[in-house]
Amino acid sequence: MTNPLNTLAFDTARWEQFLGETARRHHVPGIVAGVLRIDEATGREQRFVASTGLANNRTGVETTRDTLCQIGSVTKIITATMIMQLREEGKLELETLASELLPDTPLSTTDDGSKITIRHLLSHTSGINGDVFTDTGRGDDCIEKYVALLKDAEPLFTPGNGWSYCNSGWVVLGRIIELLDGRTWDASVQARISQRLDLHQFLTLPEQIMSHRYQHGHTRDTGSKDWVPAPTTALPRSVGPAGIINSSVDDLLDFGRSFLRGGLGVAGTNVLSPESVELMAQVQADLGDADALSPQWGLGWILDEWEGHRLFWHGGTTVGNKAWFQVLPDDGVVIVVFCNGGIANRAGGEIVEAFAREFVGASTGAGVSPSGPASETVVKDEWLGTYGDFITSVEVFKAEDGQVKAKLTQGIDPSSVTSTLFDILPTAKPNRFVSRPDSLSTWSQLTFTTVDGHPCLYADIRCLRKRDEAEAAA
């Protein structure tokens, strides 16, 4: 049911003032955000898009309504939509084995990879090591080359017996789209999504993007208060299906609108059937200890509610960029927010909260926070040790003063490895803790648990398996 609105709800100047104040408070160089709403009674559609600040604080280029922004992992919803289109066309089913479509491409170091289904890939339950970001070049065969590398990645759990956020699985889905469509994933995005929705600022390749105004990400060194343009402009093309689309706010709002209208695009063109729209929003996984973002996951969508208002959404993170994309089907509302640096999680959270109150009449809820100081942290001895996946390692140990610390080491290759030491603080849940490198960072959850019979640590939504002493020393 749509929420009654005040007369200033779609006043762009009001929202630009709010975005400007939020950006200054949280050191965000530039913000673009918008809301689309369809009135339940009349079917009337309204929207606004507001912007503030700079797309790049080195060049001084301003952020405007038509600025292209990196949507990051929101790309996964576009990839999921194309997989559901292929299902409607009878080319695959949710229970189709990936090995049937990729018969000569092992997806892990074990035979379990042959048991992975399309449903597993769409719901992050495949067990594939999720953060493989190997750059296999800019050629049209880069996704094929990337997927071929997964044979060397140790799985996190057997398919269907755990949950972990999995970028790699979405590249596998992108490769399946390429094989069934007989063209690159990028070309399928244009043919299956952009053309059906008449989107002109929904792009994947740098040569397409560079003729537009676009937001550049901004980063900082731990302890510094200065955000500077990120050294890396974007993620490699080889992980495209997991997160490289650039879009204007308007085009992403238009994509979201199709989920409010049962998959209907423009001029009577359907992106999806109403049945597929509903199926994507059905619960596929209860996340349990992996609930840092939400308690449940669908086919691509993160599933949640705001004080009883049904919500499916996804976020996006690239180098120095953050994106929020929320669809509230019963309220007829789509929300899009882009931030290109600063304390983006806090800024974006405040903006989404303001939009939720204004257009939905609900609060988004509070995030995780510590229940006491680090001196009150109690970690069981059995939880101490080193946990990791393909690019991340977390060592949990007791320092000489008896306080529990965590050492985070990350790197795509040996030349890019970084290490950071954190205090671990308690929460109200005995197996859950929070940490952050400094006060300008947001809290991350660390949750000790068992997955598929093996001790693991959830670092927010990523499952890190505990390593034995030999593995940890390697």
PDB file of N, CA, C and O in Angstrom, residues 239-285:
ATOM      1  N   VAL A 239      35.427 -10.119 -14.580  1.00  0.00           N
ATOM      2  CA  VAL A 239      34.418 -10.351 -13.543  1.00  0.00           C
ATOM      3  C   VAL A 239      33.149  -9.551 -13.825  1.00  0.00           C
ATOM      4  O   VAL A 239      32.339  -9.319 -12.928  1.00  0.00           O
ATOM      5  N   GLY A 240      32.978  -9.173 -15.080  1.00  0.00           N
ATOM      6  CA  GLY A 240      31.856  -8.330 -15.479  1.00  0.00           C
ATOM      7  C   GLY A 240      30.495  -8.753 -14.969  1.00  0.00           C
ATOM      8  O   GLY A 240      29.749  -7.939 -14.407  1.00  0.00           O
ATOM      9  N   PRO A 241      30.088 -10.013 -15.128  1.00  0.00           N
ATOM     10  CA  PRO A 241      28.738 -10.421 -14.708  1.00  0.00           C
ATOM     11  C   PRO A 241      28.488 -10.276 -13.215  1.00  0.00           C
ATOM     12  O   PRO A 241      27.336 -10.305 -12.768  1.00  0.00           O
ATOM     13  N   ALA A 242      29.554 -10.101 -12.434  1.00  0.00           N
ATOM     14  CA  ALA A 242      29.413  -9.920 -10.993  1.00  0.00           C
ATOM     15  C   ALA A 242      29.391  -8.459 -10.583  1.00  0.00           C
ATOM     16  O   ALA A 242      28.991  -8.142  -9.471  1.00  0.00           O
ATOM     17  N   GLY A 243      29.841  -7.534 -11.507  1.00  0.00           N
ATOM     18  CA  GLY A 243      29.853  -6.177 -10.994  1.00  0.00           C
ATOM     19  C   GLY A 243      30.469  -5.050 -11.781  1.00  0.00           C
ATOM     20  O   GLY A 243      31.071  -4.170 -11.187  1.00  0.00           O
ATOM     21  N   ILE A 244      30.327  -4.955 -13.126  1.00  0.00           N
ATOM     22  CA  ILE A 244      30.999  -3.842 -13.809  1.00  0.00           C
ATOM     23  C   ILE A 244      30.071  -2.868 -14.544  1.00  0.00           C
ATOM     24  O   ILE A 244      30.557  -1.946 -15.183  1.00  0.00           O
ATOM     25  N   ILE A 245      28.770  -3.018 -14.425  1.00  0.00           N
ATOM     26  CA  ILE A 245      27.875  -2.091 -15.137  1.00  0.00           C
ATOM     27  C   ILE A 245      27.978  -0.692 -14.545  1.00  0.00           C
ATOM     28  O   ILE A 245      28.069  -0.510 -13.339  1.00  0.00           O
ATOM     29  N   ASN A 246      27.980   0.307 -15.426  1.00  0.00           N
ATOM     30  CA  ASN A 246      27.842   1.713 -15.058  1.00  0.00           C
ATOM     31  C   ASN A 246      26.485   2.202 -15.536  1.00  0.00           C
ATOM     32  O   ASN A 246      26.049   1.875 -16.650  1.00  0.00           O
ATOM     33  N   SER A 247      25.814   2.995 -14.696  1.00  0.00           N
ATOM     34  CA  SER A 247      24.463   3.442 -15.043  1.00  0.00           C
ATOM     35  C   SER A 247      24.211   4.834 -14.475  1.00  0.00           C
ATOM     36  O   SER A 247      24.795   5.228 -13.462  1.00  0.00           O
ATOM     37  N   SER A 248      23.313   5.547 -15.117  1.00  0.00           N
ATOM     38  CA  SER A 248      22.753   6.746 -14.498  1.00  0.00           C
ATOM     39  C   SER A 248      21.701   6.314 -13.489  1.00  0.00           C
ATOM     40  O   SER A 248      21.203   5.178 -13.523  1.00  0.00           O
ATOM     41  N   VAL A 249      21.348   7.209 -12.573  1.00  0.00           N
ATOM     42  CA  VAL A 249      20.270   6.907 -11.630  1.00  0.00           C
ATOM     43  C   VAL A 249      18.977   6.640 -12.380  1.00  0.00           C
ATOM     44  O   VAL A 249      18.238   5.694 -12.071  1.00  0.00           O
ATOM     45  N   ASP A 250      18.678   7.449 -13.386  1.00  0.00           N
ATOM     46  CA  ASP A 250      17.424   7.276 -14.126  1.00  0.00           C
ATOM     47  C   ASP A 250      17.323   5.900 -14.770  1.00  0.00           C
ATOM     48  O   ASP A 250      16.265   5.255 -14.707  1.00  0.00           O
ATOM     49  N   ASP A 251      18.397   5.445 -15.400  1.00  0.00           N
ATOM     50  CA  ASP A 251      18.320   4.136 -16.064  1.00  0.00           C
ATOM     51  C   ASP A 251      18.154   3.006 -15.057  1.00  0.00           C
ATOM     52  O   ASP A 251      17.430   2.029 -15.306  1.00  0.00           O
ATOM     53  N   LEU A 252      18.809   3.105 -13.889  1.00  0.00           N
ATOM     54  CA  LEU A 252      18.635   2.051 -12.893  1.00  0.00           C
ATOM     55  C   LEU A 252      17.231   2.111 -12.276  1.00  0.00           C
ATOM     56  O   LEU A 252      16.639   1.079 -11.972  1.00  0.00           O
ATOM     57  N   LEU A 253      16.682   3.313 -12.112  1.00  0.00           N
ATOM     58  CA  LEU A 253      15.287   3.429 -11.680  1.00  0.00           C
ATOM     59  C   LEU A 253      14.352   2.780 -12.698  1.00  0.00           C
ATOM     60  O   LEU A 253      13.393   2.091 -12.327  1.00  0.00           O
ATOM     61  N   ASP A 254      14.632   2.972 -13.986  1.00  0.00           N
ATOM     62  CA  ASP A 254      13.798   2.361 -15.029  1.00  0.00           C
ATOM     63  C   ASP A 254      13.885   0.844 -14.966  1.00  0.00           C
ATOM     64  O   ASP A 254      12.876   0.147 -15.146  1.00  0.00           O
ATOM     65  N   PHE A 255      15.077   0.321 -14.734  1.00  0.00           N
ATOM     66  CA  PHE A 255      15.216  -1.129 -14.585  1.00  0.00           C
ATOM     67  C   PHE A 255      14.408  -1.612 -13.380  1.00  0.00           C
ATOM     68  O   PHE A 255      13.677  -2.605 -13.455  1.00  0.00           O
ATOM     69  N   GLY A 256      14.504  -0.896 -12.262  1.00  0.00           N
ATOM     70  CA  GLY A 256      13.735  -1.269 -11.075  1.00  0.00           C
ATOM     71  C   GLY A 256      12.233  -1.190 -11.294  1.00  0.00           C
ATOM     72  O   GLY A 256      11.477  -2.013 -10.756  1.00  0.00           O
ATOM     73  N   ARG A 257      11.807  -0.227 -12.079  1.00  0.00           N
ATOM     74  CA  ARG A 257      10.368  -0.076 -12.354  1.00  0.00           C
ATOM     75  C   ARG A 257       9.785  -1.334 -12.986  1.00  0.00           C
ATOM     76  O   ARG A 257       8.628  -1.687 -12.730  1.00  0.00           O
ATOM     77  N   SER A 258      10.566  -2.035 -13.796  1.00  0.00           N
ATOM     78  CA  SER A 258      10.037  -3.234 -14.443  1.00  0.00           C
ATOM     79  C   SER A 258       9.651  -4.290 -13.410  1.00  0.00           C
ATOM     80  O   SER A 258       8.746  -5.097 -13.659  1.00  0.00           O
ATOM     81  N   PHE A 259      10.279  -4.276 -12.221  1.00  0.00           N
ATOM     82  CA  PHE A 259       9.923  -5.226 -11.169  1.00  0.00           C
ATOM     83  C   PHE A 259       8.673  -4.784 -10.411  1.00  0.00           C
ATOM     84  O   PHE A 259       8.041  -5.601  -9.743  1.00  0.00           O
ATOM     85  N   LEU A 260       8.327  -3.513 -10.511  1.00  0.00           N
ATOM     86  CA  LEU A 260       7.056  -3.047  -9.941  1.00  0.00           C
ATOM     87  C   LEU A 260       5.890  -3.356 -10.868  1.00  0.00           C
ATOM     88  O   LEU A 260       4.741  -3.451 -10.415  1.00  0.00           O
ATOM     89  N   ARG A 261       6.169  -3.506 -12.148  1.00  0.00           N
ATOM     90  CA  ARG A 261       5.111  -3.708 -13.149  1.00  0.00           C
ATOM     91  C   ARG A 261       5.104  -5.135 -13.690  1.00  0.00           C
ATOM     92  O   ARG A 261       4.768  -5.370 -14.846  1.00  0.00           O
ATOM     93  N   GLY A 262       5.519  -6.081 -12.867  1.00  0.00           N
ATOM     94  CA  GLY A 262       5.447  -7.480 -13.266  1.00  0.00           C
ATOM     95  C   GLY A 262       6.340  -7.846 -14.425  1.00  0.00           C
ATOM     96  O   GLY A 262       6.018  -8.751 -15.204  1.00  0.00           O
ATOM     97  N   GLY A 263       7.487  -7.162 -14.559  1.00  0.00           N
ATOM     98  CA  GLY A 263       8.430  -7.448 -15.630  1.00  0.00           C
ATOM     99  C   GLY A 263       8.195  -6.670 -16.906  1.00  0.00           C
ATOM    100  O   GLY A 263       8.907  -6.877 -17.894  1.00  0.00           O
ATOM    101  N   LEU A 264       7.216  -5.773 -16.903  1.00  0.00           N
ATOM    102  CA  LEU A 264       6.878  -5.016 -18.106  1.00  0.00           C
ATOM    103  C   LEU A 264       7.889  -3.919 -18.362  1.00  0.00           C
ATOM    104  O   LEU A 264       8.251  -3.152 -17.468  1.00  0.00           O
ATOM    105  N   GLY A 265       8.364  -3.851 -19.599  1.00  0.00           N
ATOM    106  CA  GLY A 265       9.288  -2.808 -19.991  1.00  0.00           C
ATOM    107  C   GLY A 265       8.554  -1.656 -20.645  1.00  0.00           C
ATOM    108  O   GLY A 265       7.462  -1.265 -20.216  1.00  0.00           O
ATOM    109  N   VAL A 266       9.126  -1.093 -21.701  1.00  0.00           N
ATOM    110  CA  VAL A 266       8.495   0.017 -22.412  1.00  0.00           C
ATOM    111  C   VAL A 266       7.804  -0.509 -23.661  1.00  0.00           C
ATOM    112  O   VAL A 266       8.169  -1.542 -24.213  1.00  0.00           O
ATOM    113  N   ALA A 267       6.784   0.220 -24.091  1.00  0.00           N
ATOM    114  CA  ALA A 267       6.060  -0.109 -25.323  1.00  0.00           C
ATOM    115  C   ALA A 267       5.583  -1.567 -25.344  1.00  0.00           C
ATOM    116  O   ALA A 267       5.577  -2.218 -26.388  1.00  0.00           O
ATOM    117  N   GLY A 268       5.207  -2.064 -24.165  1.00  0.00           N
ATOM    118  CA  GLY A 268       4.651  -3.412 -24.088  1.00  0.00           C
ATOM    119  C   GLY A 268       5.667  -4.527 -24.107  1.00  0.00           C
ATOM    120  O   GLY A 268       5.301  -5.706 -24.136  1.00  0.00           O
ATOM    121  N   THR A 269       6.970  -4.192 -24.104  1.00  0.00           N
ATOM    122  CA  THR A 269       8.010  -5.213 -24.125  1.00  0.00           C
ATOM    123  C   THR A 269       8.256  -5.743 -22.719  1.00  0.00           C
ATOM    124  O   THR A 269       8.473  -4.970 -21.790  1.00  0.00           O
ATOM    125  N   ASN A 270       8.224  -7.052 -22.573  1.00  0.00           N
ATOM    126  CA  ASN A 270       8.466  -7.650 -21.269  1.00  0.00           C
ATOM    127  C   ASN A 270       9.941  -7.977 -21.083  1.00  0.00           C
ATOM    128  O   ASN A 270      10.568  -8.580 -21.952  1.00  0.00           O
ATOM    129  N   VAL A 271      10.476  -7.594 -19.926  1.00  0.00           N
ATOM    130  CA  VAL A 271      11.812  -8.018 -19.540  1.00  0.00           C
ATOM    131  C   VAL A 271      11.721  -9.414 -18.929  1.00  0.00           C
ATOM    132  O   VAL A 271      12.547 -10.285 -19.200  1.00  0.00           O
ATOM    133  N   LEU A 272      10.714  -9.615 -18.085  1.00  0.00           N
ATOM    134  CA  LEU A 272      10.440 -10.900 -17.462  1.00  0.00           C
ATOM    135  C   LEU A 272       8.942 -11.103 -17.369  1.00  0.00           C
ATOM    136  O   LEU A 272       8.164 -10.146 -17.436  1.00  0.00           O
ATOM    137  N   SER A 273       8.540 -12.335 -17.166  1.00  0.00           N
ATOM    138  CA  SER A 273       7.140 -12.619 -16.881  1.00  0.00           C
ATOM    139  C   SER A 273       6.852 -12.297 -15.420  1.00  0.00           C
ATOM    140  O   SER A 273       7.770 -12.301 -14.574  1.00  0.00           O
ATOM    141  N   PRO A 274       5.585 -12.027 -15.058  1.00  0.00           N
ATOM    142  CA  PRO A 274       5.254 -11.811 -13.643  1.00  0.00           C
ATOM    143  C   PRO A 274       5.665 -12.991 -12.768  1.00  0.00           C
ATOM    144  O   PRO A 274       6.092 -12.795 -11.628  1.00  0.00           O
ATOM    145  N   GLU A 275       5.572 -14.213 -13.303  1.00  0.00           N
ATOM    146  CA  GLU A 275       5.939 -15.396 -12.530  1.00  0.00           C
ATOM    147  C   GLU A 275       7.428 -15.383 -12.187  1.00  0.00           C
ATOM    148  O   GLU A 275       7.832 -15.708 -11.065  1.00  0.00           O
ATOM    149  N   SER A 276       8.284 -14.963 -13.132  1.00  0.00           N
ATOM    150  CA  SER A 276       9.717 -14.900 -12.868  1.00  0.00           C
ATOM    151  C   SER A 276      10.057 -13.806 -11.872  1.00  0.00           C
ATOM    152  O   SER A 276      10.943 -13.977 -11.020  1.00  0.00           O
ATOM    153  N   VAL A 277       9.354 -12.680 -11.959  1.00  0.00           N
ATOM    154  CA  VAL A 277       9.564 -11.597 -11.000  1.00  0.00           C
ATOM    155  C   VAL A 277       9.290 -12.089  -9.582  1.00  0.00           C
ATOM    156  O   VAL A 277      10.073 -11.846  -8.655  1.00  0.00           O
ATOM    157  N   GLU A 278       8.188 -12.807  -9.406  1.00  0.00           N
ATOM    158  CA  GLU A 278       7.846 -13.335  -8.082  1.00  0.00           C
ATOM    159  C   GLU A 278       8.819 -14.422  -7.640  1.00  0.00           C
ATOM    160  O   GLU A 278       9.210 -14.495  -6.476  1.00  0.00           O
ATOM    161  N   LEU A 279       9.238 -15.255  -8.574  1.00  0.00           N
ATOM    162  CA  LEU A 279      10.141 -16.353  -8.236  1.00  0.00           C
ATOM    163  C   LEU A 279      11.490 -15.820  -7.743  1.00  0.00           C
ATOM    164  O   LEU A 279      12.076 -16.357  -6.799  1.00  0.00           O
ATOM    165  N   MET A 280      11.983 -14.760  -8.366  1.00  0.00           N
ATOM    166  CA  MET A 280      13.252 -14.185  -7.945  1.00  0.00           C
ATOM    167  C   MET A 280      13.193 -13.670  -6.510  1.00  0.00           C
ATOM    168  O   MET A 280      14.220 -13.642  -5.816  1.00  0.00           O
ATOM    169  N   ALA A 281      12.014 -13.285  -6.053  1.00  0.00           N
ATOM    170  CA  ALA A 281      11.860 -12.720  -4.712  1.00  0.00           C
ATOM    171  C   ALA A 281      11.426 -13.749  -3.678  1.00  0.00           C
ATOM    172  O   ALA A 281      11.091 -13.381  -2.553  1.00  0.00           O
ATOM    173  N   GLN A 282      11.433 -15.032  -4.041  1.00  0.00           N
ATOM    174  CA  GLN A 282      11.114 -16.074  -3.071  1.00  0.00           C
ATOM    175  C   GLN A 282      12.370 -16.508  -2.328  1.00  0.00           C
ATOM    176  O   GLN A 282      13.463 -16.550  -2.899  1.00  0.00           O
ATOM    177  N   VAL A 283      12.216 -16.858  -1.062  1.00  0.00           N
ATOM    178  CA  VAL A 283      13.355 -17.221  -0.218  1.00  0.00           C
ATOM    179  C   VAL A 283      14.024 -18.492  -0.728  1.00  0.00           C
ATOM    180  O   VAL A 283      13.379 -19.521  -0.921  1.00  0.00           O
ATOM    181  N   GLN A 284      15.318 -18.407  -0.945  1.00  0.00           N
ATOM    182  CA  GLN A 284      16.128 -19.560  -1.341  1.00  0.00           C
ATOM    183  C   GLN A 284      17.084 -19.990  -0.237  1.00  0.00           C
ATOM    184  O   GLN A 284      17.509 -21.140  -0.203  1.00  0.00           O
ATOM    185  N   ALA A 285      17.443 -19.061   0.641  1.00  0.00           N
ATOM    186  CA  ALA A 285      18.405 -19.376   1.696  1.00  0.00           C
ATOM    187  C   ALA A 285      18.115 -18.539   2.934  1.00  0.00           C
ATOM    188  O   ALA A 285      17.952 -17.316   2.839  1.00  0.00           O
TER     189      ALA A 285
END
